[in-house]
mmCIF file of C-alpha atoms and ligand atoms in Angstrom:
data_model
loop_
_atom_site.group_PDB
_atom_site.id
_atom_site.type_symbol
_atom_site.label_atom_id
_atom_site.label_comp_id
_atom_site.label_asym_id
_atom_site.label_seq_id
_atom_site.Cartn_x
_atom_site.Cartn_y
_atom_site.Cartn_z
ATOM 1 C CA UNK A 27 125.958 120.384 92.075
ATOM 2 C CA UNK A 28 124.312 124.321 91.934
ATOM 3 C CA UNK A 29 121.574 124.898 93.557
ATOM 4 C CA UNK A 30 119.824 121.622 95.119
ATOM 5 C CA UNK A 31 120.807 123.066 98.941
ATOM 6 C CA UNK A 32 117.157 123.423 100.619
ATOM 7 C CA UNK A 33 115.362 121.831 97.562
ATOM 8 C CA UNK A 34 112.536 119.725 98.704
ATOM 9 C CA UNK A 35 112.319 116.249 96.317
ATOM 10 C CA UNK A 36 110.058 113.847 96.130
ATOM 11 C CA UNK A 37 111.140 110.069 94.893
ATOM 12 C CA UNK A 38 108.958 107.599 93.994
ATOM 13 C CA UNK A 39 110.454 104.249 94.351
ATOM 14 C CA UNK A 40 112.754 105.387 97.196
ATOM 15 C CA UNK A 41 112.403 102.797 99.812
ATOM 16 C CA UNK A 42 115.168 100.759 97.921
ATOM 17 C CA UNK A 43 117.569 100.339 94.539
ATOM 18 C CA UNK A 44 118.111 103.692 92.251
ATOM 19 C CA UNK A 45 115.443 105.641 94.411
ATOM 20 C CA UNK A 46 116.811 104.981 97.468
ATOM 21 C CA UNK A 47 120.353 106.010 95.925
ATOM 22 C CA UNK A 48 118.714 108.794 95.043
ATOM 23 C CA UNK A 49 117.853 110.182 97.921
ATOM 24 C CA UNK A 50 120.920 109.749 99.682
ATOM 25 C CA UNK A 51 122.501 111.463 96.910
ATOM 26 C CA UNK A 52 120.297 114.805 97.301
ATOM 27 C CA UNK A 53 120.568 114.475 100.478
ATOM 28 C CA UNK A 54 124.373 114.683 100.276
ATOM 29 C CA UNK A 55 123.627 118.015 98.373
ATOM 30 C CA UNK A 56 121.616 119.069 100.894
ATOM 31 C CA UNK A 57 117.982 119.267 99.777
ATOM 32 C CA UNK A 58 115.151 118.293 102.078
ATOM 33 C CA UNK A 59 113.179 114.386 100.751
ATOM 34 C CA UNK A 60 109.990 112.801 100.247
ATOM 35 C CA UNK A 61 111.048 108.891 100.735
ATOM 36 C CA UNK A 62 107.384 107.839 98.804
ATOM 37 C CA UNK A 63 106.992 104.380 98.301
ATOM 38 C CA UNK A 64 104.241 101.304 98.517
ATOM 39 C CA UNK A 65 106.928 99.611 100.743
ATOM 40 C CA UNK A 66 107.953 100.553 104.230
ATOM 41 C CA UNK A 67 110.296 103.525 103.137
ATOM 42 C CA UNK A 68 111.155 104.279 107.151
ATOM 43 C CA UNK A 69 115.096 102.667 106.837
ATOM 44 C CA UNK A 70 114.867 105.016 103.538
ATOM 45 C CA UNK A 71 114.337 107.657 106.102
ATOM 46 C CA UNK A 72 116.732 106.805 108.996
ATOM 47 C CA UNK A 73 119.663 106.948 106.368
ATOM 48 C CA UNK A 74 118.713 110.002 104.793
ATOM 49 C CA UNK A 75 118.402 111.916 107.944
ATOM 50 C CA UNK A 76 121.597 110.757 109.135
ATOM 51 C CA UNK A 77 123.248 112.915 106.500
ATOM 52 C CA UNK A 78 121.792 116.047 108.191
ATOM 53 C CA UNK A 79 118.786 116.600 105.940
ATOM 54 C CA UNK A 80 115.121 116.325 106.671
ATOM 55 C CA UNK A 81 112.981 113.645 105.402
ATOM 56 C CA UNK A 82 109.957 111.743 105.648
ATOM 57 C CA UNK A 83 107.974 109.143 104.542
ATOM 58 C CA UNK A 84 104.652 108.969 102.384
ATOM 59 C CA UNK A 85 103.406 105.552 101.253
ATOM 60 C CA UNK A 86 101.895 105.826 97.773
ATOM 61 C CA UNK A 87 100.465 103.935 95.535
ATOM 62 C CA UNK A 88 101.446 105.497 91.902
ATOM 63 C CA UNK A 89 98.889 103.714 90.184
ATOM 64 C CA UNK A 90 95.961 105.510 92.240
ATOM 65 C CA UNK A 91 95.259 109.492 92.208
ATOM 66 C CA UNK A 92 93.929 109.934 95.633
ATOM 67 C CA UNK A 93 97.168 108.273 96.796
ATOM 68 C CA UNK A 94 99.463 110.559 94.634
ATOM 69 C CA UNK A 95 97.523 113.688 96.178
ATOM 70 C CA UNK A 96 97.946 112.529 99.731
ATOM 71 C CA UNK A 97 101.764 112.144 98.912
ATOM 72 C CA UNK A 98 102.183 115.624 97.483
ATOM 73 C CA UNK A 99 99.690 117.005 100.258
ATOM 74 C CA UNK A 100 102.227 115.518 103.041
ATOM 75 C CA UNK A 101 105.130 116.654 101.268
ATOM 76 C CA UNK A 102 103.267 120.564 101.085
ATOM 77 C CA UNK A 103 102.279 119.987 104.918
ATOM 78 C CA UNK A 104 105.843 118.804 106.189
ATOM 79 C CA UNK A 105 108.161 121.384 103.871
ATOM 80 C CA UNK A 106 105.529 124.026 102.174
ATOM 81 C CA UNK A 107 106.692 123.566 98.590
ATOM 82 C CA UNK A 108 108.352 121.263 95.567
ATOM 83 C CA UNK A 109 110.909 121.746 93.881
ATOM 84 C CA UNK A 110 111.494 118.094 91.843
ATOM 85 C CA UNK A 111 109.797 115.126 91.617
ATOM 86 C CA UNK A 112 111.439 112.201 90.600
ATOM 87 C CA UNK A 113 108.990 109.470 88.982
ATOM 88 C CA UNK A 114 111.009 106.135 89.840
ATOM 89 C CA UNK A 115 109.083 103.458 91.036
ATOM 90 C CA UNK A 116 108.837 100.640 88.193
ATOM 91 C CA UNK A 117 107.952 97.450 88.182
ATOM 92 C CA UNK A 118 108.327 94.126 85.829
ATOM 93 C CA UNK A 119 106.241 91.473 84.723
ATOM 94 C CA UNK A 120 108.473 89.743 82.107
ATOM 95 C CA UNK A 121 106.983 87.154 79.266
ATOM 96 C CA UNK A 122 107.956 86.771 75.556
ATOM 97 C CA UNK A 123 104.988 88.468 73.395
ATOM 98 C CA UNK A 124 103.511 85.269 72.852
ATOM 99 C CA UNK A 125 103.261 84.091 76.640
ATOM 100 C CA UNK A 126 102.200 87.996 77.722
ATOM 101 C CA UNK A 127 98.443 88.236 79.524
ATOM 102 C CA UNK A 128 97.048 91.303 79.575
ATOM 103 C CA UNK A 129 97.219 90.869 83.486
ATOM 104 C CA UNK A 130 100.801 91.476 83.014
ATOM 105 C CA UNK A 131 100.159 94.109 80.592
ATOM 106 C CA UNK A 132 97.985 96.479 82.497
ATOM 107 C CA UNK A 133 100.468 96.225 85.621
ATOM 108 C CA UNK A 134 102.780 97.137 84.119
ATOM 109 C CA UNK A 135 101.288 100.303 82.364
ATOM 110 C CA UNK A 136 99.473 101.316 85.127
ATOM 111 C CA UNK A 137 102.504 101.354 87.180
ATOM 112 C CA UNK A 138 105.618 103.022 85.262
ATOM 113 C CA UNK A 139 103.304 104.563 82.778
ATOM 114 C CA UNK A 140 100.198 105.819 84.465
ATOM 115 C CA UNK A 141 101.998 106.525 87.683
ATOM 116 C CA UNK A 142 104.058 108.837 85.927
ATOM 117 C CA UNK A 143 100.786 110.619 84.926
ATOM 118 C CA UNK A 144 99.197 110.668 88.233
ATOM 119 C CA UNK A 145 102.081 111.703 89.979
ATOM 120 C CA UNK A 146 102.993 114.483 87.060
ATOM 121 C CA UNK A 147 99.511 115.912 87.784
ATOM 122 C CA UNK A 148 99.899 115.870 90.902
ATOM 123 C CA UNK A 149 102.823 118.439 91.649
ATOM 124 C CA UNK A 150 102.138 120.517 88.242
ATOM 125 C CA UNK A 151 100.195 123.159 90.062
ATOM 126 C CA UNK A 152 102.558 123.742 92.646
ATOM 127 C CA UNK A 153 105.516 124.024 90.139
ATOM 128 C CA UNK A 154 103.440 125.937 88.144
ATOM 129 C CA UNK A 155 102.596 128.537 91.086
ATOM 130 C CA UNK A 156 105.977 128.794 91.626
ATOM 131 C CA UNK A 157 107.380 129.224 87.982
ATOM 132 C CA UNK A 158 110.364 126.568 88.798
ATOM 133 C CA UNK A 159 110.406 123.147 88.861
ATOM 134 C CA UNK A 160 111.701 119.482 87.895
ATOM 135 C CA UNK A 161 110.188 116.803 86.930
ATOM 136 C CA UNK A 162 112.973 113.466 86.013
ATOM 137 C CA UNK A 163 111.366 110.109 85.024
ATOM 138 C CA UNK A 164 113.381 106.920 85.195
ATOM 139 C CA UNK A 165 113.105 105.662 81.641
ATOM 140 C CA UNK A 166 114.995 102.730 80.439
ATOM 141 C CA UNK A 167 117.604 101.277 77.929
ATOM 142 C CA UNK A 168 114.831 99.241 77.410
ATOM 143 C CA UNK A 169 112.669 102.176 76.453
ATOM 144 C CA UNK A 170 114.912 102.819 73.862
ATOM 145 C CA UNK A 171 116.005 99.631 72.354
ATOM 146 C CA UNK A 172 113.258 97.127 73.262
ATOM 147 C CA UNK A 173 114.055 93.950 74.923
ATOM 148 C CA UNK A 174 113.155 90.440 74.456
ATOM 149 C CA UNK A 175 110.364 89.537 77.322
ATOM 150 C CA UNK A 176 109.543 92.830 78.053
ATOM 151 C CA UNK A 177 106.381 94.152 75.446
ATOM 152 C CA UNK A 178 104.799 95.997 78.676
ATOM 153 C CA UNK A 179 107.899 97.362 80.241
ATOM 154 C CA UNK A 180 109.038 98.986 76.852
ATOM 155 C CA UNK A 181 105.881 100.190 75.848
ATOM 156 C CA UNK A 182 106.068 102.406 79.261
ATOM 157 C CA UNK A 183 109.660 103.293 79.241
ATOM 158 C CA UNK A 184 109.505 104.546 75.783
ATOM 159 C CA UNK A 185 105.943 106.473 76.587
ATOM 160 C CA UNK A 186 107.762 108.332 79.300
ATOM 161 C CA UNK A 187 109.913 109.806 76.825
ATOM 162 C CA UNK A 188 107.642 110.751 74.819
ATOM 163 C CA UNK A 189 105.300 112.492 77.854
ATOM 164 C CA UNK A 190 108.764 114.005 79.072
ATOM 165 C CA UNK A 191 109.115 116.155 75.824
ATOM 166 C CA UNK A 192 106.127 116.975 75.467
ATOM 167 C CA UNK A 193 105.795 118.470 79.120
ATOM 168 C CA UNK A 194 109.196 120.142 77.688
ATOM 169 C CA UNK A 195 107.599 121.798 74.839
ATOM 170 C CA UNK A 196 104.422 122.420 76.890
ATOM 171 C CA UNK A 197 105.950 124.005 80.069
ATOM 172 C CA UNK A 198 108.865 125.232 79.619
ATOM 173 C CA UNK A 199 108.180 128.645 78.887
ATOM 174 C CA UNK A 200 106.446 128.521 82.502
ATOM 175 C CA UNK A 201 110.291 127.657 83.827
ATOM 176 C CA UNK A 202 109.564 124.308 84.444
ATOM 177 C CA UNK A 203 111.962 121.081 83.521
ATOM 178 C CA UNK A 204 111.036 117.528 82.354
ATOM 179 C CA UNK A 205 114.040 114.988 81.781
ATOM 180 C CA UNK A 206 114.324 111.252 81.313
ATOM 181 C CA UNK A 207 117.565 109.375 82.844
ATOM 182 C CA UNK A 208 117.831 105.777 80.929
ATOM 183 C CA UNK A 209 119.560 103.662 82.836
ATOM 184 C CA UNK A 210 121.012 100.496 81.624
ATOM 185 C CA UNK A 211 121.235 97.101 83.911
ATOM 186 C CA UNK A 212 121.804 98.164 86.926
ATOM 187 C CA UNK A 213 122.625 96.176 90.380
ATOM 188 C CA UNK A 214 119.176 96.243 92.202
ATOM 189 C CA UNK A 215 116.227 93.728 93.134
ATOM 190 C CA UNK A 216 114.770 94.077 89.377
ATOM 191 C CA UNK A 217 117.667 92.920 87.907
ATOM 192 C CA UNK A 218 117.930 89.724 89.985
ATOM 193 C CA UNK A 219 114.761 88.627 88.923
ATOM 194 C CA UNK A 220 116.854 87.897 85.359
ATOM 195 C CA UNK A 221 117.589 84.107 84.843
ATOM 196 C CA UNK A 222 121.416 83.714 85.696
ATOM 197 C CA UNK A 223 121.888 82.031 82.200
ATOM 198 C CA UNK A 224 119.989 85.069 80.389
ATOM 199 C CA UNK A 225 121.764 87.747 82.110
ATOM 200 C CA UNK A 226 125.063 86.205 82.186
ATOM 201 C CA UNK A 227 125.337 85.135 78.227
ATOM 202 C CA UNK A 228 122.898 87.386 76.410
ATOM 203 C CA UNK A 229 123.251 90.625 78.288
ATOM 204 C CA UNK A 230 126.200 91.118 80.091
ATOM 205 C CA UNK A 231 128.278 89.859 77.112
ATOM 206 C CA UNK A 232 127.022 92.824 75.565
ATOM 207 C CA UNK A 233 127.933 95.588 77.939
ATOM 208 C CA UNK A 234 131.293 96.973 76.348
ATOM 209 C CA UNK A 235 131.975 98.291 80.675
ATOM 210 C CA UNK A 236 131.592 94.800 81.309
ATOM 211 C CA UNK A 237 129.658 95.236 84.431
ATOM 212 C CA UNK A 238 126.100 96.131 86.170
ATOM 213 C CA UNK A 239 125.518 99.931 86.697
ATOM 214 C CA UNK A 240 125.565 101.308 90.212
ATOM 215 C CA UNK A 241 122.595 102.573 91.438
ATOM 216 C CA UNK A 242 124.714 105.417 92.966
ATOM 217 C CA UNK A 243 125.454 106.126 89.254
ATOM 218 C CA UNK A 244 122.403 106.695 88.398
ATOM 219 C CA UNK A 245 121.727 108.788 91.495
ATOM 220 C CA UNK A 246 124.463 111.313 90.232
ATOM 221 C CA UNK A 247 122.937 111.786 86.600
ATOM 222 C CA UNK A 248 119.420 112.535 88.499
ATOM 223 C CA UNK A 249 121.588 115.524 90.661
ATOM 224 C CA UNK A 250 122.936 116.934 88.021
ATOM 225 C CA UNK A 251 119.591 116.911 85.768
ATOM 226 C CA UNK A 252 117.736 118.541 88.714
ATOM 227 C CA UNK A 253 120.813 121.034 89.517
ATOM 228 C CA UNK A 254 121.113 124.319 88.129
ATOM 229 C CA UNK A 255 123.954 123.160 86.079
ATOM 230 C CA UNK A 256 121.402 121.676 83.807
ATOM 231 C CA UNK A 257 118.892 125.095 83.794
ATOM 232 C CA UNK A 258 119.029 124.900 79.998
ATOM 233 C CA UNK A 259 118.766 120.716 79.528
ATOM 234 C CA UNK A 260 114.854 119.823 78.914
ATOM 235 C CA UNK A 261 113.246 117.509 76.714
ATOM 236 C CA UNK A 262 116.169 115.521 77.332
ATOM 237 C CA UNK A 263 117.195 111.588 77.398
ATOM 238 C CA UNK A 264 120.413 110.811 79.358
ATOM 239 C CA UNK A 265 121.414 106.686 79.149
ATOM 240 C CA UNK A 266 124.132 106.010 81.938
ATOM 241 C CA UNK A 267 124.620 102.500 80.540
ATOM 242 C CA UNK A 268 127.935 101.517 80.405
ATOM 243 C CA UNK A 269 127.658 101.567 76.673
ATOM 244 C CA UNK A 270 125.520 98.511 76.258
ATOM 245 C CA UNK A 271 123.011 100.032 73.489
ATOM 246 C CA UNK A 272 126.196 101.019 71.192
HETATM 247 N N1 CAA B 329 118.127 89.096 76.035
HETATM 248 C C1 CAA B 329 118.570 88.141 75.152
HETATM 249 N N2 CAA B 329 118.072 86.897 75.107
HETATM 250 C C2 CAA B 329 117.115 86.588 75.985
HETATM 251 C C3 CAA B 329 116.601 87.512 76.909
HETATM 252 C C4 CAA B 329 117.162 88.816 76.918
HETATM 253 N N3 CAA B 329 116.744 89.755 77.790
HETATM 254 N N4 CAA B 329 115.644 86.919 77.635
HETATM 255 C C5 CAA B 329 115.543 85.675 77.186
HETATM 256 N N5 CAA B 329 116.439 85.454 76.203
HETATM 257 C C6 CAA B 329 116.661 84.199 75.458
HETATM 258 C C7 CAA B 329 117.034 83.040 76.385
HETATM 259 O O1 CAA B 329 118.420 83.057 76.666
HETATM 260 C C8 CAA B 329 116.604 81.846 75.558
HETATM 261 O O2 CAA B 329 117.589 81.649 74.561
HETATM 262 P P1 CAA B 329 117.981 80.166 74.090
HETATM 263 O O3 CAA B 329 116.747 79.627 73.456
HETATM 264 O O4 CAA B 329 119.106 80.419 73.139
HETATM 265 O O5 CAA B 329 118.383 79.440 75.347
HETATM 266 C C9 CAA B 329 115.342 82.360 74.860
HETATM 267 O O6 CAA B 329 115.419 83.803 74.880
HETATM 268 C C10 CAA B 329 114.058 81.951 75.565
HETATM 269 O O7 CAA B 329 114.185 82.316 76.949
HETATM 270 P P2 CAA B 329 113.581 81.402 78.123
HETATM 271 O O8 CAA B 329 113.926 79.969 77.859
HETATM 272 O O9 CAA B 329 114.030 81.970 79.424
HETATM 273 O O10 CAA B 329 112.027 81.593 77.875
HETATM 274 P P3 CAA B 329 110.863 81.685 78.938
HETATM 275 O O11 CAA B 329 109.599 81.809 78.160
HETATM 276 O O12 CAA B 329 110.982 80.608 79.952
HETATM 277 O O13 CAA B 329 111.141 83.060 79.753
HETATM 278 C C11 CAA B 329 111.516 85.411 79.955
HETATM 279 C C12 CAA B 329 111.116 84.249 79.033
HETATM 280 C C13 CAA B 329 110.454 85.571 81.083
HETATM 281 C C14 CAA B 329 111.528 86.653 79.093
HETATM 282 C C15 CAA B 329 112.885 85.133 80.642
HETATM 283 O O14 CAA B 329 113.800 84.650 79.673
HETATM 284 C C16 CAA B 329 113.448 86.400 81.226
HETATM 285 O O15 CAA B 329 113.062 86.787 82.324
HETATM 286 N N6 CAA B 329 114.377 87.031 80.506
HETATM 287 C C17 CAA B 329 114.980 88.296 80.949
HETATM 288 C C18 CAA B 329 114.188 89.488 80.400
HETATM 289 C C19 CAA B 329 114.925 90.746 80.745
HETATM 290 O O16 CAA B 329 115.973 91.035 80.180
HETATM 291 N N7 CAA B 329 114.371 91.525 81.701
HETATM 292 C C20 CAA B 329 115.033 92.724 82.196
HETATM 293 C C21 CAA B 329 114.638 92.927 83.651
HETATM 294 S S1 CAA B 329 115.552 94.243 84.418
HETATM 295 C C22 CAA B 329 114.834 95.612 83.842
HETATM 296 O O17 CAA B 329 113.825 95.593 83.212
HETATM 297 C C23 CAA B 329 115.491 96.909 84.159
HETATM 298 C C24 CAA B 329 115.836 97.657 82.949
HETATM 299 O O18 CAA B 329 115.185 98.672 82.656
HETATM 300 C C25 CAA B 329 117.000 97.258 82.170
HETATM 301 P P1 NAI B 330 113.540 98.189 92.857
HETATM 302 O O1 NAI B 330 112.595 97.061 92.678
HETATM 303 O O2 NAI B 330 114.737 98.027 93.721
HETATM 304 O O3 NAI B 330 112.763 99.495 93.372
HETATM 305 C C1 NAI B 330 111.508 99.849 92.880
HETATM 306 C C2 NAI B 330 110.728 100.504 94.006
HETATM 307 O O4 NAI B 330 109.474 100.948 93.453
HETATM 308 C C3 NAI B 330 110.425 99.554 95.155
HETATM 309 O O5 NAI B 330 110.830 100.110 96.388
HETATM 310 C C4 NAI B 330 108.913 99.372 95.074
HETATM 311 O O6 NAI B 330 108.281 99.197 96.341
HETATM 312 C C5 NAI B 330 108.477 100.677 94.422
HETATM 313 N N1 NAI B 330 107.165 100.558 93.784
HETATM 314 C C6 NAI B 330 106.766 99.569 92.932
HETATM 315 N N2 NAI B 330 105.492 99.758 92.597
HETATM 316 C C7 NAI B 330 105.073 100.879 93.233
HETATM 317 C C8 NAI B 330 103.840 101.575 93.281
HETATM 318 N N3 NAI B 330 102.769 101.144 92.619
HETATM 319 N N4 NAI B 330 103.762 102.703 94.024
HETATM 320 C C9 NAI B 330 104.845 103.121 94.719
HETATM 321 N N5 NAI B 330 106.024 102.504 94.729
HETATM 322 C C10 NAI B 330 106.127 101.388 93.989
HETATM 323 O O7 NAI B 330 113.966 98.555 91.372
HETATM 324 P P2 NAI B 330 114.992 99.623 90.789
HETATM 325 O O8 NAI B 330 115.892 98.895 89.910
HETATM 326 O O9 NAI B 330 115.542 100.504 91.835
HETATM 327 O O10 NAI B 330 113.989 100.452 89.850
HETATM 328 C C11 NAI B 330 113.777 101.834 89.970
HETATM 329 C C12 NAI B 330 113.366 102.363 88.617
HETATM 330 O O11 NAI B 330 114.453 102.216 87.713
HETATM 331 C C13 NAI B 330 112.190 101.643 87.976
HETATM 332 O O12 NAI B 330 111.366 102.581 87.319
HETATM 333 C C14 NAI B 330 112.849 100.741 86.962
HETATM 334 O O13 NAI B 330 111.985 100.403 85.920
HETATM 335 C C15 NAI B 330 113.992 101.618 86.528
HETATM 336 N N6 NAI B 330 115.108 100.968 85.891
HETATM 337 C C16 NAI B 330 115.804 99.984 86.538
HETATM 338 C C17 NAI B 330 116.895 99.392 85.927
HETATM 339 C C18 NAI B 330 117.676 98.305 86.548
HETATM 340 O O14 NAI B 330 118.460 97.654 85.820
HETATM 341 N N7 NAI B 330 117.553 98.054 87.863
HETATM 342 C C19 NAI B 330 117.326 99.806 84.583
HETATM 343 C C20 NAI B 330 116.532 100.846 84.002
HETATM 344 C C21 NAI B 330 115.470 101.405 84.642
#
């Protein structure tokens, strides 16, 4: 991919699944990460270095400001600039509509909703400073489509969207670019949390590739988004799904 050599990227979410995939994807194209997660993200780490990149790891809490700034602080102290930020973490709290506290409602928001906010904020001014920048948010098939059980996580990966294009419309005359990727069921911890029964004869039976995604797949539609190959691609919604929502 053009022009992620260098880059410096920070990855919410990166201590495991798509983040982590992630950044050992950038870090095969050579750009410098910020392994930021509420987990231990240090294994995150080892790996990435071991492709000959730097990295390091902040421990962030999306869902509170002072967190976010520390993260973006540490990532300005260790590297002296951003390039992309890629707003991953996500969590779920599934329950049909009926059986859905508001508990399990506000988590949820204030996670892959809010946290996309805080972190957003968070590197603006620097992009904005430097008149280039990415911003990606892992949105969902979910976002898209709905899903049964999952009123909160929709509601978030759909409002992502709509905050990416309108950061698009906003900002890109400053140079700046805001992009969704919306994955479809794909192999990591989230998705094992599915009962077997569910995912095996209501959702798989639907996905015409016949398979769970790859979190390396994902990985590779996040390096081209942030790559110059995609300079003029903003506003935009890319599902890597295996063609489950046709
Ligand atoms: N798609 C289609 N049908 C579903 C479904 C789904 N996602 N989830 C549940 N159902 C069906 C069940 O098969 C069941 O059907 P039958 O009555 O025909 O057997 C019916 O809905 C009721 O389900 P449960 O008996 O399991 O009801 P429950 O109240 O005990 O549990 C639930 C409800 C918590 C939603 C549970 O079914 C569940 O966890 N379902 C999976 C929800 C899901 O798809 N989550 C995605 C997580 S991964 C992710 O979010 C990443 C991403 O972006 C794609
Ligand atoms: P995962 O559970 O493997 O990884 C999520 C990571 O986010 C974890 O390392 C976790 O510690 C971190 N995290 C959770 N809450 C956090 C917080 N408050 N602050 C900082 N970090 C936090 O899950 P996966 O699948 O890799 O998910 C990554 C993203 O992809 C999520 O946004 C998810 O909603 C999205 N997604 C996942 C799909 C799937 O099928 N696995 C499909 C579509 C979207």
């Amino acid at each position: 991919m053009k022009g992620l050599k260098n880059k410096v990227v920070i990855i919410t979410g990166a201590a495991a699944g798509i983040g982590k995939a992630t950044a050992l994807r950038f870090a095969e194209e050579g750009a410098n990460i910020v392994i930021a997660d509420f987990a231990d993200g240090s294994a995150a780490v080892q790996e990435v270095t071991a492709k000959g990149v730097q990295a390091v790891y902040a421990q962030v809490n999306v869902t509170d400001p002072e967190s976010v700034k520390a993260m973006v602080a540490k990532a300005i102290e260790v590297f002296g600039k951003v390039d992309v930020l890629i707003n991953n973490a996500g969590i779920t709290k599934d329950a049909m509509m009926k059986k859905m506290t508001k508990e399990a409602w506000d988590a949820v928001i204030d996670v892959n909703l809010t946290g996309v906010f805080n972190c957003t904020s968070a590197v603006l001014p620097h992009l904005l400073a430097q008149k280039a920048g990415v911003v990606l948010t892992t949105s969902s098939v979910v976002g898209l489509y709905g899903n049964l059980g999952q009123t909160n996580y929709a509601a978030a990966k759909w409002g992502v969207i709509g905050m990416t294009k309108s950061w698009a419309k906003e900002m890109a005359r400053h140079g700046l670019r805001f992009n969704c990727v919306a994955p479809g069921f794909i192999a990591t911890e989230m998705v094992k949390k599915i009962p077997e029964q569910v995912l095996n004869e209501k959702i798989l039976i639907k996905v015409p590739a016949g398979r769970l995604g790859e979190p390396e797949e994902i990985a590779a539609a996040f390096a081209f988004l942030a790559s110059d190959d995609a300079k003029f691609i903003n506003g935009a919604v890319l599902s890597v799904d295996g063609a489950c929502t046709l």
